[in-house]
PDB file of C-alpha atoms in Angstrom:
ATOM      1  CA  ARG Y 158       4.802  10.717   6.195  1.00 91.00           C
ATOM      2  CA  ALA Y 159       3.211  10.491   2.732  1.00 95.00           C
ATOM      3  CA  PRO Y 160      -0.358   9.893   3.966  1.00 96.00           C
ATOM      4  CA  MET Y 161      -0.192  12.884   6.301  1.00 96.00           C
ATOM      5  CA  GLU Y 162       0.789  15.123   3.390  1.00 96.00           C
ATOM      6  CA  LEU Y 163      -2.722  14.487   2.042  1.00 97.00           C
ATOM      7  CA  VAL Y 164      -4.387  15.822   5.206  1.00 96.00           C
ATOM      8  CA  GLN Y 165      -5.054  19.413   6.284  1.00 96.00           C
ATOM      9  CA  ASP Y 166      -5.466  20.471   9.919  1.00 95.00           C
ATOM     10  CA  GLY Y 167      -9.118  20.553  10.901  1.00 95.00           C
ATOM     11  CA  GLU Y 168     -10.092  17.603   8.702  1.00 96.00           C
ATOM     12  CA  SER Y 169     -11.885  14.538   9.936  1.00 96.00           C
ATOM     13  CA  ILE Y 170     -10.178  11.281   9.025  1.00 97.00           C
ATOM     14  CA  ILE Y 171     -10.603   7.581   9.687  1.00 96.00           C
ATOM     15  CA  ILE Y 172      -7.619   5.335  10.320  1.00 95.00           C
ATOM     16  CA  ASN Y 173      -8.264   1.615  10.166  1.00 92.00           C
ATOM     17  CA  GLY Y 174      -6.213  -0.552  12.511  1.00 88.00           C
ATOM     18  CA  GLY Y 175      -2.981  -2.173  11.358  1.00 88.00           C
ATOM     19  CA  THR Y 176       0.770  -1.857  11.620  1.00 89.00           C
ATOM     20  CA  THR Y 177       1.004  -0.001   8.317  1.00 92.00           C
ATOM     21  CA  THR Y 178      -1.489   2.678   9.359  1.00 94.00           C
ATOM     22  CA  PHE Y 179       0.085   2.860  12.808  1.00 95.00           C
ATOM     23  CA  ALA Y 180       3.209   4.282  11.153  1.00 93.00           C
ATOM     24  CA  MET Y 181       1.185   7.443  10.394  1.00 94.00           C
ATOM     25  CA  VAL Y 182       0.914   8.294  14.090  1.00 93.00           C
ATOM     26  CA  GLU Y 183       4.503   9.493  14.307  1.00 92.00           C
ATOM     27  CA  PHE Y 184       3.619  12.328  11.895  1.00 95.00           C
ATOM     28  CA  MET Y 185       0.395  13.343  13.635  1.00 94.00           C
ATOM     29  CA  ALA Y 186       1.787  14.728  16.902  1.00 89.00           C
ATOM     30  CA  GLU Y 187       1.648  18.385  15.827  1.00 90.00           C
ATOM     31  CA  ARG Y 188      -1.597  18.100  13.870  1.00 93.00           C
ATOM     32  CA  THR Y 189      -5.140  19.045  14.871  1.00 94.00           C
ATOM     33  CA  LEU Y 190      -7.559  16.504  13.439  1.00 96.00           C
ATOM     34  CA  ASP Y 191     -10.726  14.634  14.289  1.00 94.00           C
ATOM     35  CA  VAL Y 192      -9.711  10.980  14.087  1.00 95.00           C
ATOM     36  CA  LEU Y 193     -11.928   7.915  14.210  1.00 93.00           C
ATOM     37  CA  THR Y 194      -9.991   4.696  14.655  1.00 91.00           C
ATOM     38  CA  ASN Y 195     -10.681   1.128  15.681  1.00 86.00           C
ATOM     39  CA  SER Y 196      -7.019   0.607  16.553  1.00 88.00           C
ATOM     40  CA  ILE Y 197      -6.121   0.315  20.218  1.00 86.00           C
ATOM     41  CA  PRO Y 198      -2.418   1.170  19.576  1.00 90.00           C
ATOM     42  CA  ILE Y 199      -3.378   4.271  17.540  1.00 93.00           C
ATOM     43  CA  VAL Y 200      -5.749   5.478  20.280  1.00 90.00           C
ATOM     44  CA  THR Y 201      -3.011   5.011  22.868  1.00 89.00           C
ATOM     45  CA  ALA Y 202      -0.376   6.803  20.770  1.00 93.00           C
ATOM     46  CA  LEU Y 203      -2.615   9.788  20.010  1.00 93.00           C
ATOM     47  CA  GLN Y 204      -3.716  10.378  23.620  1.00 88.00           C
ATOM     48  CA  THR Y 205      -1.079  13.019  24.228  1.00 89.00           C
ATOM     49  CA  THR Y 206      -1.557  14.931  20.953  1.00 90.00           C
ATOM     50  CA  ARG Y 207      -3.870  17.788  19.962  1.00 91.00           C
ATOM     51  CA  ASN Y 208      -5.982  15.422  17.874  1.00 91.00           C
ATOM     52  CA  ARG Y 209      -9.495  14.563  18.982  1.00 90.00           C
ATOM     53  CA  VAL Y 210      -9.760  10.767  18.873  1.00 90.00           C
ATOM     54  CA  LEU Y 211     -13.025   8.882  18.665  1.00 87.00           C
ATOM     55  CA  ILE Y 212     -13.497   5.147  18.966  1.00 83.00           C
ATOM     56  CA  PRO Y 213     -16.523   3.041  18.099  1.00 81.00           C
ATOM     57  CA  ALA Y 214     -18.226   1.038  20.833  1.00 69.00           C
ATOM     58  CA  GLY Y 215     -17.526  -2.652  20.684  1.00 64.00           C
ATOM     59  CA  THR Y 216     -15.321  -5.550  21.605  1.00 63.00           C
ATOM     60  CA  VAL Y 217     -11.531  -5.623  21.481  1.00 64.00           C
ATOM     61  CA  HIS Y 218     -10.250  -8.370  19.188  1.00 60.00           C
ATOM     62  CA  PRO Y 219      -6.753  -9.018  20.598  1.00 58.00           C
ATOM     63  CA  GLU Y 220      -5.526 -11.031  17.609  1.00 65.00           C
ATOM     64  CA  GLN Y 221      -5.992  -8.035  15.300  1.00 63.00           C
ATOM     65  CA  ASN Y 222      -5.580  -5.378  18.031  1.00 58.00           C
ATOM     66  CA  ILE Y 223      -8.770  -3.648  16.877  1.00 63.00           C
ATOM     67  CA  GLU Y 224     -12.090  -2.822  18.447  1.00 60.00           C
ATOM     68  CA  LEU Y 225     -15.196  -3.873  16.518  1.00 61.00           C
ATOM     69  CA  CYS Y 226     -18.887  -3.805  17.327  1.00 58.00           C
ATOM     70  CA  PRO Y 227     -20.940  -6.777  16.101  1.00 59.00           C
ATOM     71  CA  TYR Y 228     -24.028  -4.557  15.833  1.00 56.00           C
ATOM     72  CA  GLU Y 229     -24.899  -2.025  13.155  1.00 62.00           C
ATOM     73  CA  SER Y 230     -25.426   0.750  15.682  1.00 62.00           C
ATOM     74  CA  ASP Y 231     -22.140   2.032  17.113  1.00 64.00           C
ATOM     75  CA  GLY Y 232     -20.036   5.205  17.164  1.00 65.00           C
ATOM     76  CA  ILE Y 233     -19.016   4.756  13.529  1.00 72.00           C
ATOM     77  CA  GLU Y 234     -22.485   5.572  12.222  1.00 76.00           C
ATOM     78  CA  HIS Y 235     -22.241   9.090  13.696  1.00 75.00           C
ATOM     79  CA  PHE Y 236     -18.858   9.976  12.183  1.00 84.00           C
ATOM     80  CA  TRP Y 237     -17.982  11.186   8.709  1.00 90.00           C
ATOM     81  CA  GLY Y 238     -14.379  11.200   7.540  1.00 93.00           C
ATOM     82  CA  GLN Y 239     -13.070  13.037   4.546  1.00 96.00           C
ATOM     83  CA  LYS Y 240     -10.447  10.331   4.123  1.00 97.00           C
ATOM     84  CA  LEU Y 241     -10.158   6.711   5.208  1.00 97.00           C
ATOM     85  CA  PHE Y 242      -6.610   5.384   5.554  1.00 98.00           C
ATOM     86  CA  THR Y 243      -6.214   1.638   5.588  1.00 96.00           C
ATOM     87  CA  GLY Y 244      -3.740  -1.120   4.987  1.00 95.00           C
ATOM     88  CA  CYS Y 245      -4.709  -4.385   3.336  1.00 95.00           C
ATOM     89  CA  TYR Y 246      -3.748  -8.017   2.998  1.00 96.00           C
ATOM     90  CA  GLY Y 247      -3.437  -7.832  -0.772  1.00 97.00           C
ATOM     91  CA  LEU Y 248      -4.223  -5.550  -3.680  1.00 97.00           C
ATOM     92  CA  ASN Y 249      -4.540  -6.298  -7.380  1.00 94.00           C
ATOM     93  CA  ARG Y 250      -6.772  -5.740 -10.425  1.00 94.00           C
ATOM     94  CA  PHE Y 251      -9.744  -7.202  -8.536  1.00 94.00           C
ATOM     95  CA  GLY Y 252      -9.388  -4.742  -5.665  1.00 96.00           C
ATOM     96  CA  MET Y 253      -8.372  -4.570  -2.033  1.00 97.00           C
ATOM     97  CA  MET Y 254      -8.351  -7.938  -0.240  1.00 96.00           C
ATOM     98  CA  GLU Y 255      -8.318  -9.225   3.310  1.00 94.00           C
ATOM     99  CA  ALA Y 256      -7.804 -12.727   4.678  1.00 93.00           C
ATOM    100  CA  ASP Y 257      -9.743 -12.409   7.952  1.00 86.00           C
ATOM    101  CA  PRO Y 258     -13.562 -11.998   7.973  1.00 86.00           C
ATOM    102  CA  VAL Y 259     -13.318  -9.865  11.149  1.00 78.00           C
ATOM    103  CA  ILE Y 260     -11.091  -7.406   9.283  1.00 83.00           C
ATOM    104  CA  VAL Y 261     -13.461  -7.477   6.301  1.00 88.00           C
ATOM    105  CA  ARG Y 262     -16.329  -6.473   8.596  1.00 82.00           C
ATOM    106  CA  ALA Y 263     -14.287  -3.613  10.049  1.00 80.00           C
ATOM    107  CA  HIS Y 264     -13.494  -2.354   6.543  1.00 87.00           C
ATOM    108  CA  GLU Y 265     -17.119  -2.544   5.418  1.00 87.00           C
ATOM    109  CA  LYS Y 266     -18.327  -0.371   8.274  1.00 84.00           C
ATOM    110  CA  LEU Y 267     -15.584   2.235   7.810  1.00 89.00           C
ATOM    111  CA  LEU Y 268     -15.982   2.431   4.022  1.00 92.00           C
ATOM    112  CA  LYS Y 269     -19.566   3.656   4.463  1.00 90.00           C
ATOM    113  CA  ARG Y 270     -18.381   6.642   6.522  1.00 90.00           C
ATOM    114  CA  SER Y 271     -15.754   8.281   4.309  1.00 93.00           C
ATOM    115  CA  ASP Y 272     -15.454  10.196   1.061  1.00 94.00           C
ATOM    116  CA  GLU Y 273     -12.076   8.892  -0.107  1.00 97.00           C
ATOM    117  CA  LEU Y 274     -10.354   5.553   0.400  1.00 98.00           C
ATOM    118  CA  ILE Y 275      -6.564   5.784   0.651  1.00 98.00           C
ATOM    119  CA  VAL Y 276      -4.786   2.431   0.734  1.00 98.00           C
ATOM    120  CA  LEU Y 277      -1.314   2.122   2.264  1.00 97.00           C
ATOM    121  CA  ALA Y 278       0.244  -1.026   0.857  1.00 96.00           C
ATOM    122  CA  HIS Y 279       3.787  -2.329   0.908  1.00 95.00           C
ATOM    123  CA  SER Y 280       4.787  -3.361  -2.629  1.00 96.00           C
ATOM    124  CA  ARG Y 281       4.669  -7.012  -1.521  1.00 95.00           C
ATOM    125  CA  LYS Y 282       0.925  -6.603  -1.032  1.00 96.00           C
ATOM    126  CA  LEU Y 283       0.556  -6.081  -4.789  1.00 96.00           C
ATOM    127  CA  ARG Y 284       1.577  -9.735  -5.221  1.00 94.00           C
ATOM    128  CA  GLN Y 285      -0.424 -11.194  -2.338  1.00 93.00           C
ATOM    129  CA  ARG Y 286      -3.885 -12.734  -2.871  1.00 93.00           C
ATOM    130  CA  SER Y 287      -6.943 -13.600  -0.813  1.00 93.00           C
ATOM    131  CA  PRO Y 288     -10.455 -14.737  -1.720  1.00 92.00           C
ATOM    132  CA  LEU Y 289     -12.061 -11.918   0.311  1.00 95.00           C
ATOM    133  CA  ILE Y 290     -12.420  -8.694  -1.688  1.00 95.00           C
ATOM    134  CA  VAL Y 291     -13.231  -5.682   0.461  1.00 95.00           C
ATOM    135  CA  ALA Y 292     -13.287  -2.920  -2.157  1.00 95.00           C
ATOM    136  CA  ARG Y 293     -13.125  -2.864  -5.947  1.00 95.00           C
ATOM    137  CA  LEU Y 294     -10.458  -0.704  -7.592  1.00 95.00           C
ATOM    138  CA  ASP Y 295     -13.019   1.933  -8.563  1.00 95.00           C
ATOM    139  CA  CYS Y 296     -13.612   2.532  -4.826  1.00 96.00           C
ATOM    140  CA  ILE Y 297      -9.949   3.400  -4.171  1.00 97.00           C
ATOM    141  CA  GLY Y 298      -8.942   7.043  -4.569  1.00 98.00           C
ATOM    142  CA  THR Y 299      -5.240   6.799  -3.764  1.00 98.00           C
ATOM    143  CA  LEU Y 300      -2.663   4.061  -3.342  1.00 98.00           C
ATOM    144  CA  ILE Y 301       0.504   4.809  -1.394  1.00 98.00           C
ATOM    145  CA  THR Y 302       3.188   2.174  -1.845  1.00 97.00           C
ATOM    146  CA  ASP Y 303       6.958   1.864  -1.893  1.00 96.00           C
ATOM    147  CA  ASP Y 304       9.321   2.000  -4.854  1.00 94.00           C
ATOM    148  CA  GLY Y 305       9.620  -1.801  -4.793  1.00 94.00           C
ATOM    149  CA  ALA Y 306       6.470  -1.914  -6.943  1.00 96.00           C
ATOM    150  CA  THR Y 307       7.010  -2.346 -10.667  1.00 96.00           C
ATOM    151  CA  GLU Y 308       5.539   0.036 -13.234  1.00 96.00           C
ATOM    152  CA  GLU Y 309       3.561  -2.889 -14.651  1.00 96.00           C
ATOM    153  CA  GLU Y 310       1.968  -3.479 -11.227  1.00 96.00           C
ATOM    154  CA  LEU Y 311       1.215   0.213 -10.754  1.00 98.00           C
ATOM    155  CA  ASP Y 312      -0.222   0.659 -14.252  1.00 97.00           C
ATOM    156  CA  VAL Y 313      -3.155  -1.584 -13.259  1.00 96.00           C
ATOM    157  CA  PHE Y 314      -4.160   0.959 -10.608  1.00 97.00           C
ATOM    158  CA  ARG Y 315      -3.513   4.021 -12.743  1.00 97.00           C
ATOM    159  CA  ALA Y 316      -5.665   2.542 -15.547  1.00 97.00           C
ATOM    160  CA  ALA Y 317      -8.496   2.163 -13.015  1.00 97.00           C
ATOM    161  CA  GLY Y 318      -8.234   5.850 -12.080  1.00 97.00           C
ATOM    162  CA  VAL Y 319      -6.391   5.334  -8.796  1.00 98.00           C
ATOM    163  CA  LYS Y 320      -3.860   8.040  -7.921  1.00 98.00           C
ATOM    164  CA  VAL Y 321      -0.565   6.277  -7.193  1.00 98.00           C
ATOM    165  CA  ILE Y 322       2.049   7.693  -4.832  1.00 98.00           C
ATOM    166  CA  THR Y 323       5.336   5.822  -4.507  1.00 97.00           C
ATOM    167  CA  VAL Y 324       7.672   6.418  -1.604  1.00 95.00           C
ATOM    168  CA  ALA Y 325      11.390   5.668  -1.722  1.00 92.00           C
ATOM    169  CA  VAL Y 326      12.531   3.115   0.831  1.00 82.00           C
ATOM    170  CA  SER Y 327      15.880   1.521   1.467  1.00 67.00           C
ATOM    171  CA  ALA Y 328      16.720  -2.047   0.448  1.00 61.00           C
ATOM    172  CA  GLU Y 329      16.920  -2.870   4.182  1.00 60.00           C
ATOM    173  CA  GLN Y 330      13.365  -1.645   4.743  1.00 58.00           C
ATOM    174  CA  LEU Y 331      12.083  -3.659   1.777  1.00 54.00           C
ATOM    175  CA  ALA Y 332      13.769  -6.821   3.086  1.00 59.00           C
ATOM    176  CA  GLN Y 333      12.388  -6.538   6.632  1.00 58.00           C
ATOM    177  CA  PRO Y 334      10.264  -9.635   7.260  1.00 49.00           C
ATOM    178  CA  SER Y 335       8.151  -7.820   9.839  1.00 43.00           C
ATOM    179  CA  SER Y 336       6.655  -5.597   7.161  1.00 40.00           C
ATOM    180  CA  ALA Y 337       5.708  -8.540   4.934  1.00 36.00           C
ATOM    181  CA  GLY Y 338       2.854  -9.539   7.196  1.00 39.00           C
ATOM    182  CA  ALA Y 339       2.000  -6.006   8.254  1.00 43.00           C
ATOM    183  CA  ARG Y 340      -1.438  -4.741   7.511  1.00 47.00           C
TER     184      ARG Y 340
END
């Protein structure tokens, strides 16, 4: 719900594939947006809404459930999004990280086509590391995380100029193992 509060009807947005960003779909049914996504599940879920959904041309990568073109020229280069919503593998003072080079490539292409990067990251992601940095902190406009993050962890992002939004979640939701590996 929190990411959709940052969006006005009529805007163009980009939603990167992942289980974390997929949770946004539930709050998009009554919206009217232009949406670019590389996520097969998001495309499927938005088919019956008023949103106009665009997908890049490429190959479906079943392991990540995303569609990605190996070439520079695809549908992404013709789209501009006011906001890019994405999950991540990890996030810390070095920036947003991913563990899979395929996902890194998807991020790189989408980052070039948006004005503002909004990262949706479970508080566990603030403690998870990877050697592949996708975006430095100064590239991130907003971080949306849960109230399981400590003030010390969040202060790193605030000091870098990142707007931080924390969302209250139940102890049960925080303990769910399925969200630990969610992008």
